[in-house]
Amino acid sequence: MSTTRWCLTIGLVLGIVLAFGGWWALLSAVVLGFIGMIVGRVAEGKLDMAALFGKATSR
């Protein structure tokens, strides 16, 4: 799927969540989606957690 289709699908799903669940359901869906995106990026190797949480100084 292209990026445009993914974004459209995500927008439609969030719209349905908002319509049936309210603002808190929408907010929790967005937060959980963001966490899932981070986990997926780490699993694919596209996000290096060692670089983010590594030592402050490099020698």
CSV table of C-alpha atoms in Angstrom, one decimal:
chain,number,residue,atom,x,y,z
A,1,MET,CA,0.0,0.0,0.0
A,2,SER,CA,1.2,3.5,-0.7
A,3,THR,CA,1.7,6.1,2.0
A,4,THR,CA,-1.4,8.0,0.9
A,5,ARG,CA,-3.6,4.9,1.3
A,6,TRP,CA,-2.2,4.2,4.7
A,7,CYS,CA,-2.8,7.7,5.8
A,8,LEU,CA,-6.3,7.7,4.4
A,9,THR,CA,-7.0,4.4,6.2
A,10,ILE,CA,-5.6,5.7,9.5
A,11,GLY,CA,-7.7,8.9,9.2
A,12,LEU,CA,-10.9,6.9,8.5
A,13,VAL,CA,-10.3,4.6,11.5
A,14,LEU,CA,-9.6,7.5,13.8
A,15,GLY,CA,-12.7,9.3,12.5
A,16,ILE,CA,-14.8,6.2,13.3
A,17,VAL,CA,-13.2,6.0,16.8
A,18,LEU,CA,-14.0,9.6,17.4
A,19,ALA,CA,-17.6,9.2,16.2
A,20,PHE,CA,-18.4,6.2,18.4
A,21,GLY,CA,-16.0,6.6,21.3
A,22,GLY,CA,-15.5,10.3,21.9
A,23,TRP,CA,-12.4,12.4,22.5
A,24,TRP,CA,-10.7,10.1,25.1
A,25,ALA,CA,-11.0,7.1,22.8
A,26,LEU,CA,-9.5,9.1,20.0
A,27,LEU,CA,-6.7,10.3,22.2
A,28,SER,CA,-5.9,6.8,23.4
A,29,ALA,CA,-6.0,5.4,19.9
A,30,VAL,CA,-3.5,8.0,18.7
A,31,VAL,CA,-1.2,7.4,21.7
A,32,LEU,CA,-1.3,3.6,21.2
A,33,GLY,CA,-0.8,4.0,17.5
A,34,PHE,CA,2.3,6.1,18.1
A,35,ILE,CA,3.7,3.5,20.6
A,36,GLY,CA,3.0,0.8,18.0
A,37,MET,CA,4.8,2.9,15.3
A,38,ILE,CA,7.9,3.2,17.6
A,39,VAL,CA,7.9,-0.5,18.3
A,40,GLY,CA,7.6,-1.3,14.6
A,41,ARG,CA,10.5,1.0,13.7
A,42,VAL,CA,12.7,-0.6,16.3
A,43,ALA,CA,11.7,-4.1,15.1
A,44,GLU,CA,12.6,-3.2,11.5
A,45,GLY,CA,15.9,-1.7,12.6
A,46,LYS,CA,15.0,1.8,11.3
A,47,LEU,CA,15.3,3.3,14.8
A,48,ASP,CA,18.4,2.8,16.9
A,49,MET,CA,17.5,3.0,20.5
A,50,ALA,CA,21.2,2.8,21.6
A,51,ALA,CA,21.8,6.1,19.8
A,52,LEU,CA,18.9,7.7,21.7
A,53,PHE,CA,19.7,6.3,25.2
A,54,GLY,CA,23.5,5.8,24.9
A,55,LYS,CA,26.2,7.5,26.7
A,56,ALA,CA,26.1,11.3,26.7
A,57,THR,CA,29.8,11.5,25.8
A,58,SER,CA,31.6,9.5,23.1
A,59,ARG,CA,35.3,8.8,23.4
